[in-house]
XYZ file of C-alpha atoms in Angstrom:
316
model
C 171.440 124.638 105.610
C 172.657 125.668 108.817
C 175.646 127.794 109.862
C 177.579 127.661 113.123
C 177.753 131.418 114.567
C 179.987 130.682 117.294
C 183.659 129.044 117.770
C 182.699 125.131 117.898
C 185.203 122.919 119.980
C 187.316 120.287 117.737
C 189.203 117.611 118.562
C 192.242 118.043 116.152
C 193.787 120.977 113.905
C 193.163 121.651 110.237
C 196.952 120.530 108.716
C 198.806 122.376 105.649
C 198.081 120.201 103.221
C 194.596 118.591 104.568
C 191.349 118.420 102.361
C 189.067 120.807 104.141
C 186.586 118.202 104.649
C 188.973 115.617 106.083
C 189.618 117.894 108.803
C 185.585 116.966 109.508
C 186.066 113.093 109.553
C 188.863 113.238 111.595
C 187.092 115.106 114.123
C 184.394 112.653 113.849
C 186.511 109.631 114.933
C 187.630 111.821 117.615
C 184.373 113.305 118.659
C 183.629 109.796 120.412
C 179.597 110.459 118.699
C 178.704 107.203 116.743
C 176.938 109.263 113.886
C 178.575 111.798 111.697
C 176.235 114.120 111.793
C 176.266 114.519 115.819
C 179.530 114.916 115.560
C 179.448 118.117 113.733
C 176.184 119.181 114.746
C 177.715 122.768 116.447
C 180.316 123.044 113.238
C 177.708 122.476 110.293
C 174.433 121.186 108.867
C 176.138 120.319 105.777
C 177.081 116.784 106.066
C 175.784 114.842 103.126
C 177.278 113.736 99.833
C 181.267 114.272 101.568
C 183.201 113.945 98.228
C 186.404 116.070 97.335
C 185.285 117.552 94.272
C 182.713 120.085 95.716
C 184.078 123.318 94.290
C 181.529 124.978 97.127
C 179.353 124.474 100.102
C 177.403 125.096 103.127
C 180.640 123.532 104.790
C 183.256 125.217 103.609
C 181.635 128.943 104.562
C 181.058 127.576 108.217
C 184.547 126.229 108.165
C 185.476 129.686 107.289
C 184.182 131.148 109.869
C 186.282 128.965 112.267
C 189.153 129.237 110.967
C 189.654 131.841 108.397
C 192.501 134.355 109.158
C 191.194 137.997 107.533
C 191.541 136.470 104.116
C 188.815 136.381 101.747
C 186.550 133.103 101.162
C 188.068 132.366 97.803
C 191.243 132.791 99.092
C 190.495 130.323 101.994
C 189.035 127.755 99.572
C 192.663 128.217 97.380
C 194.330 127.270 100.489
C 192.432 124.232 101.960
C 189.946 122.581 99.045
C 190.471 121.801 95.463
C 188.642 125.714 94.664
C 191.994 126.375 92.661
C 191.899 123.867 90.022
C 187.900 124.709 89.126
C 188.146 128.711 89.733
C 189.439 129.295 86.315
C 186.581 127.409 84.698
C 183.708 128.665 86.874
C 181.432 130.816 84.387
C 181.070 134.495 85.569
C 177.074 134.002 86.311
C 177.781 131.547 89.151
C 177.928 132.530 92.611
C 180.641 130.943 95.150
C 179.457 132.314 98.621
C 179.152 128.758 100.447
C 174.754 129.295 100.335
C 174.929 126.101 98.294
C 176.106 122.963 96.616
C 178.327 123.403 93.648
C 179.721 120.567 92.132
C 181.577 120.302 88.531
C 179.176 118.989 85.431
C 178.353 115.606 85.356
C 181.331 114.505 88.217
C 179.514 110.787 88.569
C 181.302 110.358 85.257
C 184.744 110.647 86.419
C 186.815 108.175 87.567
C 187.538 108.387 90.694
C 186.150 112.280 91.386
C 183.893 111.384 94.773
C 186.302 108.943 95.793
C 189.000 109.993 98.409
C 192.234 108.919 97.589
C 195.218 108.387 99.472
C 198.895 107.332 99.657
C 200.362 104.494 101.808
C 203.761 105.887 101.966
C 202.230 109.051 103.356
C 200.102 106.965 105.775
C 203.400 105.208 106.749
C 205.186 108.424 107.643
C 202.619 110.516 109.292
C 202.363 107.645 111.796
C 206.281 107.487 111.949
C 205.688 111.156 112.951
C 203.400 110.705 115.532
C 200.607 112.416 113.360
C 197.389 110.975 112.389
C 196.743 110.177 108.852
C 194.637 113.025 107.081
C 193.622 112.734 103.202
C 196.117 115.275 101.366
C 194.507 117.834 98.298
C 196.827 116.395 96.358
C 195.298 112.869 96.010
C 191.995 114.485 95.713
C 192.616 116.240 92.411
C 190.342 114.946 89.178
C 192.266 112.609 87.464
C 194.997 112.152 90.363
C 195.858 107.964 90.310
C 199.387 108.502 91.262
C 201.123 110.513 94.524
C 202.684 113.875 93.818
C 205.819 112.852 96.375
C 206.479 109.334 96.094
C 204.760 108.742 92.362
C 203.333 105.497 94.142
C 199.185 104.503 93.315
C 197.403 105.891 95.466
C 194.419 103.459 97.312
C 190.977 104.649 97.499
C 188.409 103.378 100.279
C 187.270 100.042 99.827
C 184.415 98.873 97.928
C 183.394 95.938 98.969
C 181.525 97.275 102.177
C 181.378 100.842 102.133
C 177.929 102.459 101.919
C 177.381 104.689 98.760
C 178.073 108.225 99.365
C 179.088 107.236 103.155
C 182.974 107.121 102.679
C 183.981 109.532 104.716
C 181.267 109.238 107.273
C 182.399 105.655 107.847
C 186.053 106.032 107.518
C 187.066 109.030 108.665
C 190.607 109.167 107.701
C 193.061 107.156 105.628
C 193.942 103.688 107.365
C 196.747 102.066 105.997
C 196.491 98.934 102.961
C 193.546 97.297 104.466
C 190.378 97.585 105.208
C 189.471 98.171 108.889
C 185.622 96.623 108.626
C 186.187 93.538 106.219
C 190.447 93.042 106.901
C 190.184 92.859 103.074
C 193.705 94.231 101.098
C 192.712 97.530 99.592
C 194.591 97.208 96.066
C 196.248 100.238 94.499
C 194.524 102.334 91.530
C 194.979 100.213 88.518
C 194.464 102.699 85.571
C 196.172 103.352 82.270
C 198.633 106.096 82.731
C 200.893 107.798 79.390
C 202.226 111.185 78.662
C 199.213 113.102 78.122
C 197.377 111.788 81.831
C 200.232 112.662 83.444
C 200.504 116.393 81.522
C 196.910 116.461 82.797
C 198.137 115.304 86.562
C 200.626 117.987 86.780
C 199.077 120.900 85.252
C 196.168 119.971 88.174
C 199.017 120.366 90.353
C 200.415 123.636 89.269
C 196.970 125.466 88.807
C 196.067 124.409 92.505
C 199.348 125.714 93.590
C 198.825 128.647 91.521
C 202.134 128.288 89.771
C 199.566 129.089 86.260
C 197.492 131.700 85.113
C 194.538 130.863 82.376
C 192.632 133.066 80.397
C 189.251 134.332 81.644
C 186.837 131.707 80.696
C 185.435 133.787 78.393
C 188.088 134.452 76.136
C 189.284 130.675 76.275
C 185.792 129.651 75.100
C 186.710 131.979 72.372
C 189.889 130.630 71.393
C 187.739 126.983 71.748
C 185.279 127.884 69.236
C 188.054 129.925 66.517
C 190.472 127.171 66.343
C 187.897 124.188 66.624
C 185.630 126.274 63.574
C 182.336 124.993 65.825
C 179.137 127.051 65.395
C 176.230 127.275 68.118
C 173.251 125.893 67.681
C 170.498 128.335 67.034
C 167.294 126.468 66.242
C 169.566 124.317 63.837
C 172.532 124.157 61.956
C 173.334 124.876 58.157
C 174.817 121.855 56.654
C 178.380 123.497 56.530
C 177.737 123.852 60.146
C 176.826 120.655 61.135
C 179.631 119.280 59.536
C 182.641 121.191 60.646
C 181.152 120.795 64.237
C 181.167 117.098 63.600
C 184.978 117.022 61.919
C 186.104 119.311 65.203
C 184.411 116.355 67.580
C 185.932 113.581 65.354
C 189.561 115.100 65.117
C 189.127 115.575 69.097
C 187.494 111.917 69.517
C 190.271 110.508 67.548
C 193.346 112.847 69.079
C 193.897 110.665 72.258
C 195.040 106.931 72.538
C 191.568 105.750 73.177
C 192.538 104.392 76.755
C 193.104 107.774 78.011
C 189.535 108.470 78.300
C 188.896 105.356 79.936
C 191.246 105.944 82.628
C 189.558 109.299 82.874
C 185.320 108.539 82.350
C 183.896 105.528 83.494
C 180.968 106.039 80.669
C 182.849 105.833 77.604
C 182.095 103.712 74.974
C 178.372 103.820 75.359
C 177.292 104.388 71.751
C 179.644 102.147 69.555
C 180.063 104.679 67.402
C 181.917 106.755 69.799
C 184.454 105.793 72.332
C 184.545 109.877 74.272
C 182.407 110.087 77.038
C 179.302 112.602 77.080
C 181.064 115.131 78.921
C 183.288 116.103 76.224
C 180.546 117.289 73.762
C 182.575 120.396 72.243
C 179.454 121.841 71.514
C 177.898 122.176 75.188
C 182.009 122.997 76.259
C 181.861 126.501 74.900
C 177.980 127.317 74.658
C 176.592 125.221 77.453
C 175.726 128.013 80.612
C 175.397 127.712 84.021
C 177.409 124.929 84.960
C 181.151 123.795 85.840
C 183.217 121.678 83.528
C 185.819 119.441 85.050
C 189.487 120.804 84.504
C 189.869 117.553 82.733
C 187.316 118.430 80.186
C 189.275 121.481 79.812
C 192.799 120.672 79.839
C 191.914 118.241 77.306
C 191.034 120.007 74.699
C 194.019 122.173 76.111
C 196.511 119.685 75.415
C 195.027 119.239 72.007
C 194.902 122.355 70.672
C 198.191 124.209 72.633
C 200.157 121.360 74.175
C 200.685 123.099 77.336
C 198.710 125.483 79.390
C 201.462 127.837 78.604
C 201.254 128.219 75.195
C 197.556 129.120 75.208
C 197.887 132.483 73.213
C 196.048 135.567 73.905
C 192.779 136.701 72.551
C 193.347 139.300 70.082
């Protein structure tokens, strides 16, 4: 890790709705430096694994330090990364001071979480206004298939020649419907979509935008556990035990058309006997320490036990 101590040059302006590390690949196109990493050698050291779902970094404290205004770092992250939609889920034991790499439990899992999205229509009218294209928050969101403004599928880089974890690196910013190495059409995200993914899509919206308040994690965990009736393990379970943690995962396996979580997880289905993905193990949800659940995780089991984020009741 490395940290830039002084104001570093850049070729173009971080934008109100830009992904904090977009503003890095578009200064990489414009650097005129073939490699990413001379590019941003006076910004940062931090400039591998690029995706949009690192809740912290080396990064984000040296971008900070460029460009933060007097407000605090969490604040800053709230107003340029996705920090929003994970800072009500982050357990209290976790640090976020930009020393390292935080990144939610198990993200590989997730459709589409590394991948940086993007809009066409948005592409079309930031060149109509003489801007260049920058990847928006909004499209970065876990779970996010559709944009917030024109409710169009969004595109993601393409995959027929990009190098893995390289995305932004080698593409630096959103480039219209095809693909500026292989002139292949990029096609649009092609995933199942009903009420309940887009409940999920918009309450990602409004907790990013801060237009929610949750519970401490804590207390949710606690409402979790008392509704669900699921014990902790503690060097076994009684039989009574075992099975009402086994009727909570059922009723929550079989709550959910079974598409939804295969628009959300690319793992599911990997024991035939269950069709949730790993990652929602209701059991490691509320004991499980020292790591970062997606908001998906959470909102799911959200949607199934309060229907809304606003009619989560209060620990009594």
């Amino acid at each position: 890790m490395g940290y830039s101590h002084h104001i570093a040059h850049f070729n173009t302006g971080l934008k109100a709705e830009e992904h904090l590390i977009g503003l890095l690949g578009r200064h990489h196109f414009l650097s005129g430096f073939r490699t990413y990493k001379k590019a941003l050698s006076e910004i940062t050291t931090d400039v591998t694994k690029q995706h949009p779902s690192a809740i912290d970094r080396p990064a984000y404290l040296d971008l900070y330090n460029q460009f933060g205004k007097g407000e605090s770092y969490r604040e800053f992250l709230r107003g340029t990364t996705l920090f929003g939609v994970y800072e009500p889920f982050i357990p209290d034991g976790i640090e976020v001071n930009g020393q390292t790499l935080l990144m939610p439990y198990q993200a590989y899992t997730q459709r589409y979480l590394n991948d940086w999205r993007y809009c066409p229509r948005c592409v079309e009218e930031d060149i109509e206004e003489g801007t260049m294209p920058f990847f928006r928050r909004e499209h970065q969101l876990p779970a996010m298939t559709l944009c917030h403004k024109h409710q169009e599928r969004l595109l993601v880089l393409c995959k027929e020649c990009h190098q893995q974890d390289k995305e932004l690196e080698k593409y630096s910013y959103p480039a219209g419907t095809t693909c500026k190495y292989c002139s292949c059409d990029l096609e649009p995200i092609d995933s199942f979509v009903n009420t309940d993914i887009l409940w999920v899509q918009q309450s990602m919206l409004r907790l990013m935008r801060g237009e929610v308040e949750i519970l401490p994690l804590s207390e949710l965990k606690q409402l979790y556990q008392s509704q669900l009736g699921i014990t902790q393990y503690c060097g076994g379970f009684t039989v009574s035990g075992r099975n009402m943690n086994q009727l909570a995962q059922r009723d929550f396996d079989n709550y959910f058309d079974p598409r939804v979580f295969r628009a959300l997880f690319n793992n599911c289905d990997g024991n035939a006997s269950l069709k949730r993905p790993p990652a929602l193990n209701l059991h490691n949800v509320i004991f499980k320490e020292g790591v970062v659940f997606s908001p998906v995780v959470h909102l799911l089991i959200i949607r199934m036990l309060f229907g809304d984020i606003d009619n989560i009741p209060s620990v009594s």
